[in-house]
Coordinates of C-alpha atoms in Angstrom, one line a residue:
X1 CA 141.0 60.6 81.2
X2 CA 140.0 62.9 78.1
X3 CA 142.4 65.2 76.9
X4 CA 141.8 68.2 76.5
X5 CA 142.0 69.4 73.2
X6 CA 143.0 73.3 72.7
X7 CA 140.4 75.8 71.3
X8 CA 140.4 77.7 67.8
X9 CA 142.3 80.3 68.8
X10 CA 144.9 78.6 71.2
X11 CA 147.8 80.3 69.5
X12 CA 146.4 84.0 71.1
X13 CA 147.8 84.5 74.6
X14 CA 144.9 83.1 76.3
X15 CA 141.7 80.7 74.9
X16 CA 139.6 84.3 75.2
X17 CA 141.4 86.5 72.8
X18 CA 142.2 89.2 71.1
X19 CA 144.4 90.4 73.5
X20 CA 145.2 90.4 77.1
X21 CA 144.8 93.5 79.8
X22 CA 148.1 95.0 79.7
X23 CA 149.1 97.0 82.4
X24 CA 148.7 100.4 81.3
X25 CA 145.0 99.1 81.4
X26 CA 144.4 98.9 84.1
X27 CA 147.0 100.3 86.2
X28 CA 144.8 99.9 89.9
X29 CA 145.0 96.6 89.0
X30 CA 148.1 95.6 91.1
X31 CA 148.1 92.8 93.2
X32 CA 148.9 94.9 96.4
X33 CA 146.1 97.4 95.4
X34 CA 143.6 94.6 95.3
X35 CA 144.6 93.2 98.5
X36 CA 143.4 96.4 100.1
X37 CA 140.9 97.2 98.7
X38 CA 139.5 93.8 99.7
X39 CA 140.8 93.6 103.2
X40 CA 139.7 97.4 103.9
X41 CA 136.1 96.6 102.8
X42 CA 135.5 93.3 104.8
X43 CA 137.0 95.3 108.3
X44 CA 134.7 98.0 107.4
X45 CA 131.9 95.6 106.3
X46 CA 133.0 93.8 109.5
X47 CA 132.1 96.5 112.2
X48 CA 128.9 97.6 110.3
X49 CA 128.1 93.9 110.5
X50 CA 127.8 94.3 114.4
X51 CA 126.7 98.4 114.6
X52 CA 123.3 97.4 112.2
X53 CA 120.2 95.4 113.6
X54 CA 119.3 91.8 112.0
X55 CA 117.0 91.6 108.8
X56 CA 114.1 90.2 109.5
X57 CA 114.4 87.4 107.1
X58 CA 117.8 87.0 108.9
X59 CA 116.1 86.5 112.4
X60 CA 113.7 83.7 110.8
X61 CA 116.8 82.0 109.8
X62 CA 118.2 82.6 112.8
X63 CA 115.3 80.5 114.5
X64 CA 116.1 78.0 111.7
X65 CA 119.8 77.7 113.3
X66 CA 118.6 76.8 116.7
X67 CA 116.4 73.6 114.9
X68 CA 118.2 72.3 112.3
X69 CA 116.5 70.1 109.7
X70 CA 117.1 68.8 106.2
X71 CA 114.4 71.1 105.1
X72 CA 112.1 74.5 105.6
X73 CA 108.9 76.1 104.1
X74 CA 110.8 78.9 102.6
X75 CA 113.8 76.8 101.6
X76 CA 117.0 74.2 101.7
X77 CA 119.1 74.3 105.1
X78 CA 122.5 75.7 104.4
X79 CA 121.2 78.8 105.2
X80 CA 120.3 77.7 108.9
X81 CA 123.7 75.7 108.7
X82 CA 125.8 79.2 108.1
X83 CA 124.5 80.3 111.1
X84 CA 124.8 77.9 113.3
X85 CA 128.1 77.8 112.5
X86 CA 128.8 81.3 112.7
X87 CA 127.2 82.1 115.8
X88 CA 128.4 79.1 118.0
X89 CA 132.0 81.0 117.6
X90 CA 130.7 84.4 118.4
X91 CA 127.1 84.1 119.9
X92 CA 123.9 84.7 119.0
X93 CA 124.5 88.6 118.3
X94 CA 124.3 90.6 114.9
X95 CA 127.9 90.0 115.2
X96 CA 127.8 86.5 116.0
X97 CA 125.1 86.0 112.8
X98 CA 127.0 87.4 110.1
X99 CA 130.5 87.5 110.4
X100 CA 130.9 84.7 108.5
X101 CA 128.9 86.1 105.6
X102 CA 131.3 88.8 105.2
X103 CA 134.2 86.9 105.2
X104 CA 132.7 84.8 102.4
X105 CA 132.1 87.8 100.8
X106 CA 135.7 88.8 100.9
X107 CA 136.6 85.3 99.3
X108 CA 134.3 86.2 96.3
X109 CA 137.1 88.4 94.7
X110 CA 138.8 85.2 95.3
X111 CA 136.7 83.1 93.6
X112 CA 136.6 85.2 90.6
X113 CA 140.1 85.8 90.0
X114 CA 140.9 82.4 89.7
X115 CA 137.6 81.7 87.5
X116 CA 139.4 84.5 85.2
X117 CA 142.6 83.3 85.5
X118 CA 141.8 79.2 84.0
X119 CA 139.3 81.1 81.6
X120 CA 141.8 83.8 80.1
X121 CA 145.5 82.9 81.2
X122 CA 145.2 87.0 82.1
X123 CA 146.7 87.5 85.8
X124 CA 146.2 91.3 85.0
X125 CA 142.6 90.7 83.8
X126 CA 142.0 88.2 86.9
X127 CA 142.9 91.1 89.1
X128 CA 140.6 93.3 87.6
X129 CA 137.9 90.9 88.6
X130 CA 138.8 90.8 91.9
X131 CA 138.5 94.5 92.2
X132 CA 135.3 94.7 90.6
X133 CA 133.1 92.2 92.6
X134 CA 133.7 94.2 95.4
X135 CA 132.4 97.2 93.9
X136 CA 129.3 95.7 93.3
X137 CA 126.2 96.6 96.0
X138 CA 125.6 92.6 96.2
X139 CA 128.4 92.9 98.0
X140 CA 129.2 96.2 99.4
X141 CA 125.3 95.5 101.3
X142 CA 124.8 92.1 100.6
X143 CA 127.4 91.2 102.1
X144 CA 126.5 91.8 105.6
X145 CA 123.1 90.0 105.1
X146 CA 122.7 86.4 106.1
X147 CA 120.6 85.0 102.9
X148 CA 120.0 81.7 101.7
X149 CA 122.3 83.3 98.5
X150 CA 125.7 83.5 100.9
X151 CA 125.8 80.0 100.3
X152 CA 124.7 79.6 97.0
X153 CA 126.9 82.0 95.5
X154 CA 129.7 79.9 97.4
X155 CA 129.0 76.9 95.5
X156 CA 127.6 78.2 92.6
X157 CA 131.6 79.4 92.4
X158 CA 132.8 76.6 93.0
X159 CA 131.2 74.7 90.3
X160 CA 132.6 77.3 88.0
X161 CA 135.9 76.6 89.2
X162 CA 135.8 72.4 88.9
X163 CA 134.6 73.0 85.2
X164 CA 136.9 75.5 84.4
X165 CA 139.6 72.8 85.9
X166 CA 137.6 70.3 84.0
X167 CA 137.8 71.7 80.4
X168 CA 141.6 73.1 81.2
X169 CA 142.7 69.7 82.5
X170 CA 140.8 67.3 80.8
X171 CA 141.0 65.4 84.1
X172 CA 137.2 63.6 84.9
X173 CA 137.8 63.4 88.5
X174 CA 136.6 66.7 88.7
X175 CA 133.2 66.0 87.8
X176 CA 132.7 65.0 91.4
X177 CA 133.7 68.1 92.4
X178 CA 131.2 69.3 90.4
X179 CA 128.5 67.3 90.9
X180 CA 129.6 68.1 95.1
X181 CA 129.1 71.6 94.6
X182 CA 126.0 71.5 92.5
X183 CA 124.9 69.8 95.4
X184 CA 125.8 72.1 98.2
X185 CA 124.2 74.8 95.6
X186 CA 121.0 72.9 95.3
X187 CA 120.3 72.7 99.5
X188 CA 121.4 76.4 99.2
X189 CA 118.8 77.8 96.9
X190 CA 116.8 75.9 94.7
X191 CA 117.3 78.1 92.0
X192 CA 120.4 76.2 91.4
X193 CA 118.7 73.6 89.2
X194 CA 119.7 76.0 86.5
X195 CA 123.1 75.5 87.0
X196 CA 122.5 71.8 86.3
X197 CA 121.0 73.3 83.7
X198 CA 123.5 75.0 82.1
X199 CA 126.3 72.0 82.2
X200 CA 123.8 70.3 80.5
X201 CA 123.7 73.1 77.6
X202 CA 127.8 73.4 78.2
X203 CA 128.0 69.8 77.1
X204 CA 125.6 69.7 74.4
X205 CA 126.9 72.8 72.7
X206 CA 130.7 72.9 72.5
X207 CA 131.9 69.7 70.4
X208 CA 135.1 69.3 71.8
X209 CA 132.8 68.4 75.1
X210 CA 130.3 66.2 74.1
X211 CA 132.7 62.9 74.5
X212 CA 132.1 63.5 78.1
X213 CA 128.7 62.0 77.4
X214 CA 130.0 58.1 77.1
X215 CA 132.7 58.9 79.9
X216 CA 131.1 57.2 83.7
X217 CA 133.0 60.3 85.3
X218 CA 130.0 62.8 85.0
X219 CA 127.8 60.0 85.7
X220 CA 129.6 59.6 88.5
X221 CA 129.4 63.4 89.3
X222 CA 125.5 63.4 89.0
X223 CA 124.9 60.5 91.9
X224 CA 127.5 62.8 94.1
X225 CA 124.7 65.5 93.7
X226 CA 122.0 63.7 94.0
X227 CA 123.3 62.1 97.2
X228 CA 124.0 65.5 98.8
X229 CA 120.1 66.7 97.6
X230 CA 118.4 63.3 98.6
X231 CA 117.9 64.5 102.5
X232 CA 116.2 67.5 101.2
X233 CA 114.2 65.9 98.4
X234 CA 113.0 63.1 101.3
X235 CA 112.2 65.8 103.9
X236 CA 110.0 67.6 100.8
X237 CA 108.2 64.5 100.3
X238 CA 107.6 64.2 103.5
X239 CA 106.2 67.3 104.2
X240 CA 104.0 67.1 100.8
X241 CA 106.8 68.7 99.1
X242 CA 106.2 72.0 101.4
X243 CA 109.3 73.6 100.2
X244 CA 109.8 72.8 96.6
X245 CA 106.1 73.3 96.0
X246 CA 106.7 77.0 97.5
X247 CA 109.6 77.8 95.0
X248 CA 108.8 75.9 92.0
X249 CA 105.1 77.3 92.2
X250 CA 106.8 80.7 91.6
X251 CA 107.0 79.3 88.0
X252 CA 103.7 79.5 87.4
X253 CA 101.9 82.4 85.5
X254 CA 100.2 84.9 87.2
X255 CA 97.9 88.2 85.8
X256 CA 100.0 90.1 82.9
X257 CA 102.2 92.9 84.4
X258 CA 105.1 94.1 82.0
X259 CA 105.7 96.7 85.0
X260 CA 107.7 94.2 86.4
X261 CA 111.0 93.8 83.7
X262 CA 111.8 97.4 83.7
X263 CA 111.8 97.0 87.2
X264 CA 114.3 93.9 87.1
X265 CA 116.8 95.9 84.8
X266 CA 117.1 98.9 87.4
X267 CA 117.3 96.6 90.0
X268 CA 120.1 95.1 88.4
X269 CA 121.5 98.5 88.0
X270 CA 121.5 99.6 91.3
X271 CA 122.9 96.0 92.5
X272 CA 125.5 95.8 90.3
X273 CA 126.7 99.9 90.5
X274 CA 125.6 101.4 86.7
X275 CA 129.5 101.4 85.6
X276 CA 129.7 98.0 86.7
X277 CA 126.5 97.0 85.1
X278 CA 127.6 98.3 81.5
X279 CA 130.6 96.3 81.8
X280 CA 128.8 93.1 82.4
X281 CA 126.2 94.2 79.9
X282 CA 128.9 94.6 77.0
X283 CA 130.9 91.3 78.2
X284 CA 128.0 89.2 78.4
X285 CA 127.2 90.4 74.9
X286 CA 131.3 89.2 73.7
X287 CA 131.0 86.1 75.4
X288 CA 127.6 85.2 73.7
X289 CA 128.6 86.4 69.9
X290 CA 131.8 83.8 70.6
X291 CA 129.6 81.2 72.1
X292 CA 127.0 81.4 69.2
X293 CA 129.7 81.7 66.6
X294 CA 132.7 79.3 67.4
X295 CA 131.4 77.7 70.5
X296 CA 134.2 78.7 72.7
X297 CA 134.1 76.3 75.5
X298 CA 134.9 78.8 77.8
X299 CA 132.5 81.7 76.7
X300 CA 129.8 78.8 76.7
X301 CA 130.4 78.0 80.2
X302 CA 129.9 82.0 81.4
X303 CA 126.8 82.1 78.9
X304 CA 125.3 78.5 79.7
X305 CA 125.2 79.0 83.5
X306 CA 124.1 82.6 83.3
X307 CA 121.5 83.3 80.2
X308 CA 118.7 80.5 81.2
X309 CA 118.4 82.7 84.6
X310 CA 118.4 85.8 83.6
X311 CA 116.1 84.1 80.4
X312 CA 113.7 82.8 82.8
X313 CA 114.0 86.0 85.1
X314 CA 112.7 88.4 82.6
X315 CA 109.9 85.9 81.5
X316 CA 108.7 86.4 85.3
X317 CA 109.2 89.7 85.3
X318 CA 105.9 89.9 83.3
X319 CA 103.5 88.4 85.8
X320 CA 105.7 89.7 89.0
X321 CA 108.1 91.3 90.7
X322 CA 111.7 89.9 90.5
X323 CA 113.6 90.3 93.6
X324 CA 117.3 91.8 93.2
X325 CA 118.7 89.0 95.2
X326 CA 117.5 86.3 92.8
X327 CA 120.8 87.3 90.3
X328 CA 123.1 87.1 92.8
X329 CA 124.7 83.6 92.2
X330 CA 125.4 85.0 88.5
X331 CA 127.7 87.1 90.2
X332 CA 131.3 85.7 89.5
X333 CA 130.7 84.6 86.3
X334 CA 128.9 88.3 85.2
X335 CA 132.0 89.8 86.5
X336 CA 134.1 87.3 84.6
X337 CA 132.2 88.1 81.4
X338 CA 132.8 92.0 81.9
X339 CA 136.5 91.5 82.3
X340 CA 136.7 89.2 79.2
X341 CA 134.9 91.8 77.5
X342 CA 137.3 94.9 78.2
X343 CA 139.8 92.7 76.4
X344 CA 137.7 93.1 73.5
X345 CA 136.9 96.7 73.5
X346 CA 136.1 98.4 70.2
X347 CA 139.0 100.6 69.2
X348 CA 137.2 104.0 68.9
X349 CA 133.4 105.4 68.7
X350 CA 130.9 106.3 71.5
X351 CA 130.8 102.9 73.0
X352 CA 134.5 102.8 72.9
X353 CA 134.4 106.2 75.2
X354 CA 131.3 104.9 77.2
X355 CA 133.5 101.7 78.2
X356 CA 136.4 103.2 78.5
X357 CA 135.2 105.5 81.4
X358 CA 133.1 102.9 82.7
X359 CA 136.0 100.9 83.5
X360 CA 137.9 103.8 84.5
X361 CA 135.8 104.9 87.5
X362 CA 134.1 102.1 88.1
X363 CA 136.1 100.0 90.9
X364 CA 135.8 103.8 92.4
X365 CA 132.3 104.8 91.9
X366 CA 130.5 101.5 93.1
X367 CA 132.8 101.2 96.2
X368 CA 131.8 104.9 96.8
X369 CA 128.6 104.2 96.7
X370 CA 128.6 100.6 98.4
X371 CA 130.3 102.9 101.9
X372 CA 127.5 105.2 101.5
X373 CA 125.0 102.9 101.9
X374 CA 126.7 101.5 104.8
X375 CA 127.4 104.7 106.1
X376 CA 123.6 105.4 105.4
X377 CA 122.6 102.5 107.5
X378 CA 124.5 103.1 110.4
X379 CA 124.0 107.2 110.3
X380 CA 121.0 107.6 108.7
X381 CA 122.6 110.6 106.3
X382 CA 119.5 111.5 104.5
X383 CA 115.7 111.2 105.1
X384 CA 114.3 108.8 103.1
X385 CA 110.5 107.9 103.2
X386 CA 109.7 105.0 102.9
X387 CA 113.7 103.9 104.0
X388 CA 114.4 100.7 103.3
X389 CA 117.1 100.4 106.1
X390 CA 115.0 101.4 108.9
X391 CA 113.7 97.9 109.2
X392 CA 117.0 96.7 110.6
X393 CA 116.7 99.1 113.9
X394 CA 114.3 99.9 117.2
X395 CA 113.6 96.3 117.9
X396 CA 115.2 95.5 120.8
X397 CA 113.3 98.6 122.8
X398 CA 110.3 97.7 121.3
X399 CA 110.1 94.1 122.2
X400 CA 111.0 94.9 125.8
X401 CA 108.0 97.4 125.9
X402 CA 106.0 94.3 124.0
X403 CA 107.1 92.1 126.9
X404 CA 106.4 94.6 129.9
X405 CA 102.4 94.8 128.3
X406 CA 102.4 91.1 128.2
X407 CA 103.1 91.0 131.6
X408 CA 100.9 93.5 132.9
X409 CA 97.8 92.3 130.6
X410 CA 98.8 88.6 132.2
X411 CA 99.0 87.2 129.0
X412 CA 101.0 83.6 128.7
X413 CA 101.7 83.6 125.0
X414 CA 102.7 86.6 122.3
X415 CA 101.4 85.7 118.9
X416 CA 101.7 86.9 115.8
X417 CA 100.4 86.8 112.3
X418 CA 103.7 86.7 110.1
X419 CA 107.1 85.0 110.3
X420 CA 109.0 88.4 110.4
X421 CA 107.3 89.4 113.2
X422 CA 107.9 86.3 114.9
X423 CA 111.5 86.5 114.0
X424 CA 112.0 89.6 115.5
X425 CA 110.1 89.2 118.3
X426 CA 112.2 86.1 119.0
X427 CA 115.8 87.2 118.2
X428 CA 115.6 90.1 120.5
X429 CA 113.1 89.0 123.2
X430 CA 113.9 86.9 126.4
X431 CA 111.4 84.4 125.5
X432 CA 109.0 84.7 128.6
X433 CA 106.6 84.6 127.6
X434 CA 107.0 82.5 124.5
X435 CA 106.7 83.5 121.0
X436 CA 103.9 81.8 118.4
X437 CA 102.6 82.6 115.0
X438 CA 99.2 81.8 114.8
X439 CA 99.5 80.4 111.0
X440 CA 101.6 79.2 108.7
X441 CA 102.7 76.9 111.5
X442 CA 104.0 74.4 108.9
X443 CA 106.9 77.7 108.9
X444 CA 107.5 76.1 112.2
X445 CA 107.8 72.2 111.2
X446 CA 111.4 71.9 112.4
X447 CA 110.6 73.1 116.1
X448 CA 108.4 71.5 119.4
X449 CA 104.9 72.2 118.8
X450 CA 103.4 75.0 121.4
X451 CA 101.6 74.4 124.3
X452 CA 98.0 73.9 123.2
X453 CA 96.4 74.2 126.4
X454 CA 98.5 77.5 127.5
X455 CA 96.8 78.8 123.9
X456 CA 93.6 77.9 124.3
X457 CA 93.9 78.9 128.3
X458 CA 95.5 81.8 129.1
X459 CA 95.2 85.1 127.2
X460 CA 97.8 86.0 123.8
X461 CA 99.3 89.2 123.3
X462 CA 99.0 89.5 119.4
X463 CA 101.7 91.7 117.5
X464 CA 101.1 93.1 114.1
X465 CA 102.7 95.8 112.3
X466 CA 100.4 98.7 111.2
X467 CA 100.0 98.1 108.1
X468 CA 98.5 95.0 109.0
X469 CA 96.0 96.3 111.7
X470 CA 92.7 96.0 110.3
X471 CA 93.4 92.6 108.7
X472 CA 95.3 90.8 111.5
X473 CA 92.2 92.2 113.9
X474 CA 89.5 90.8 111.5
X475 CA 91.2 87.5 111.7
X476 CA 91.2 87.5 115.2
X477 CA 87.7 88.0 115.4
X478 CA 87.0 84.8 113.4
X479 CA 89.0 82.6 115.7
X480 CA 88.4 84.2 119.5
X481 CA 85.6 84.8 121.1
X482 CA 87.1 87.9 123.1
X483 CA 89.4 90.4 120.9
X484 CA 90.1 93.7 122.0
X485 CA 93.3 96.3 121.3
X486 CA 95.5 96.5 124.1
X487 CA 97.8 99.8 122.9
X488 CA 100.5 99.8 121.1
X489 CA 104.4 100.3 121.1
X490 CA 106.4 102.5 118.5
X491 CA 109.7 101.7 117.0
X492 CA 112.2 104.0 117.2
X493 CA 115.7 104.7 114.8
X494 CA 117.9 107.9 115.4
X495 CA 116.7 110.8 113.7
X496 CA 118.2 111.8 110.2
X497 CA 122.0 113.2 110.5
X498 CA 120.8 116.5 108.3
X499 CA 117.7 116.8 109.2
X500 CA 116.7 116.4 112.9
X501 CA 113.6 117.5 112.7
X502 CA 112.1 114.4 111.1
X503 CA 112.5 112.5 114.2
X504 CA 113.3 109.1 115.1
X505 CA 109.8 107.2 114.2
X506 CA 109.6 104.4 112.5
X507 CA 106.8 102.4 113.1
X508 CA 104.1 101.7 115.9
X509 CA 103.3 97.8 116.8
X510 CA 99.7 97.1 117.3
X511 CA 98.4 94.8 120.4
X512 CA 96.0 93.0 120.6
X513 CA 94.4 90.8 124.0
X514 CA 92.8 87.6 122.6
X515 CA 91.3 84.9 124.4
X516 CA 88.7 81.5 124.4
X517 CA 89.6 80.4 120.8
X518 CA 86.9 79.3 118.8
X519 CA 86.6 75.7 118.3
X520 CA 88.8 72.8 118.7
X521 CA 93.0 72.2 118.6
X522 CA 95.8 75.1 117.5
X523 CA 94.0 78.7 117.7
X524 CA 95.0 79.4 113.5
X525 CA 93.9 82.9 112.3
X526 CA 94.7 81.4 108.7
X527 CA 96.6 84.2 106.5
X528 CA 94.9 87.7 106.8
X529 CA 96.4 89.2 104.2

């Protein structure tokens, strides 16, 4: 075992500072208070869990559940793994899909009060982190959304934690803990090869560390993750690397587009609540001045695992658009960093006023908001065009009314042309008659391969969305010899709660009758848009 040797600095109160929280700080910040807040927001996040219809990226993992695999073509399987394990308790129901997600949501403020805690010594401080994770929209919507991030942030955490225990300890039996949950990250979200990443640059940057280099325990660590990743990595290779191919080809450069970064930054904004967000902003900027400067193990580790993302975020920001939920295992350690940094606040001036009210209203604001949008999504309060919640709602109607023209057109198969189509059409239908896509099929690996003849037999019932119309019907005239529209079927949401007269519309569901493919095997349309 390596002992750990104490940081420059080690006389302060904690290995972080200047000073701790006191609490006059933060006087919210009681343990009781905390406990509330977080058991309040996971009942309420609870029952909107059930009241709001399935994502449709939730409902394509959904399908994963029901064919479990070491691997898919949009990603690792602990995704499909959450859900089978959540919904074999409470069924195959909104309910039954996310419950589980909530409650890991809940154990987030968990997760980052002890991370503060063996980073700071600061219970007060710790507390504070708590609180603010949960005032976060990752988590006051995220939460109730089944992603392939639920898990990832899980890990992600927990890696934190055995390192943290690792530097406080000095103890190299937690590097299998380590290299365990670096694992469980990896077949989470591939993005988690940046956390190997950063332990790398932990290691290699803070002195006092680098004797773990001629130690066998994070050796040791490293064949504990690669044994937990080897099913994936086989299951890639197998399928000529289908998945990592996918995600990793993200990487490469596309046309110039600068649009994109000052999209990133308000997307991380709005995610993280804007009081929230300058908290993180100014502790991310403390923990990297101490990092640079005295190479603070802990202000390294925040920095180390956190920076290379955002880093490599910002550098795809200028050929595309960066999805919100791609910061969202930075989470716990971004919160961490804000709360070290409101122990270094600067005494007086305008950023001294700007944090100071930041961190007075923020718990309070970003909860506020994070019930709105829940409220929003259940209610529909306001009339928003395009709004981004009405994809959750009208499905179930509209597959039954997809299902009665199948029956009445006699057609043996519903297709479709993408895989949120096919999730939705899936999750809510009955299943008779069955439910193809008609490309990507590698999408589809994990699951029985359809009934050729019944395809190339009977007529399909195609299902596009209309914004899709004109291209899923020019692909079906390249593949079938008789294509013609067979009506359609609108999707329906409850009309605005202040303003009725916008209706309930969302969407109409274009059908197409298809029959005698053209030429031999699988009728694929290939990708039509």
């Amino acid at each position: 075992m390596l002992p750990h040797q104490p940081l420059s600095g080690a006389a302060d109160p904690s290995p972080f500072g200047p000073r701790p929280l006191g609490a006059g700080s933060l006087g919210a910040g009681s343990l009781g208070a905390v406990l509330a807040l977080v058991a309040v927001l996971t009942l309420i996040r609870l029952w909107a869990a059930g009241r709001l219809g399935l994502a449709a990226d939730e409902t394509y993992y959904w399908i994963w559940s029901k064919h479990l695999s070491f691997g898919y073509f949009d990603h690792p399987p602990a995704v499909a793994l959450l859900i089978r394990a959540s919904t074999a308790v409470f069924g195959d129901t909104a309910f039954g899909v996310r419950w589980l997600s909530v409650l890991l949501g809940a154990a987030a403020s968990l997760g980052v009060w002890r991370l503060v805690i063996r980073l700071t010594d600061d219970h007060v401080a710790a507390l504070a982190g708590a609180g603010l994770v949960q005032a976060t929209l990752f988590l006051g919507a995220g939460a109730m959304l089944v992603t392939p991030d639920t898990p990832l942030v899980l890990f992600w955490t927990i890696a934190l934690l055995a390192l943290a225990e690792l530097w406080r300890t000095g103890q190299g039996a937690w590097w299998l803990a380590v290299g365990l949950a670096v694992g469980l990250a990896f077949i989470s979200k591939y993005s988690a090869v940046f956390l190997g990443l950063g332990i790398l640059i932990w290691l290699a940057w803070v002195p006092e560390l680098r004797r773990w280099f001629t130690s066998p325990w994070p050796y040791a660590g490293g064949l504990a993750c690669l044994a937990v990743m080897a099913p994936v990595v086989a299951w890639n290779l197998m399928q000529g690397g289908a998945s990592l191919t996918k995600q990793f080809g993200r990487a490469v450069p596309q046309a110039f587009d600068p649009r994109f970064v000052p999209e990133f930054f308000a997307g991380q904004a709005a995610l993280l609540t804007p009081l929230v967000g300058i908290l993180v902003l100014y502790g991310l900027f403390v923990v990297l001045g101490r990092a640079w400067r005295e190479r603070e193990a802990g202000a390294t580790l925040i920095v180390a695992t956190t920076v290379p993302l955002i880093l490599y975020l910002l550098w795809y920001g200028l050929f595309g658009r960066v999805q919100g939920n791609w910061t969202a295992c930075l989470l716990p350690a971004s919160i961490a960093a804000a709360v070290i940094g409101v122990r270094a606040f600067p005494a007086q001036g305008v950023l001294a006023a700007i944090l100071r009210v930041s961190l007075r209203f923020s718990i309070v604001v970003g909860v506020g908001l994070g019930l709105f949008v829940v409220a929003h999504a259940v209610w529909r309060i306001v009339p928003l065009t395009p709004d981004p919640t009405a994809q959750l709602f009208g499905w179930r109607d509209a597959v039954a009314g997809i299902e009665r023209a199948a029956a009445e057109k006699g057609a043996g198969t519903i297709g479709t042309a993408s895989y949120t189509m096919t999730g939705e059409l899936r999750f809510h239908g009955s299943g008779q008659p069955p439910v193809v896509q008609l490309n990507e099929r590698l999408r589809f690996a994990m699951e029985p391969a359809p009934d050729v003849a019944r395809l190339r037999t009977r007529p399909i019932l195609v299902v596009a969305e209309s914004r899709r119309d004109g291209e899923v019907h020019a692909a079906l005239g390249r593949r079938f010899r008789h294509v013609a529209r067979a009506g359609s079927v609108e999707r329906h949401w409850r009309a605005p709660l202040w303003s009725f007269a916008a209706g309930s519309y969302v969407d109409t569901l274009s059908l197409f009758l298809v029959a005698d493919p053209i030429g031999e095997g699988f009728p694929d349309i290939g990708t039509p848009y």
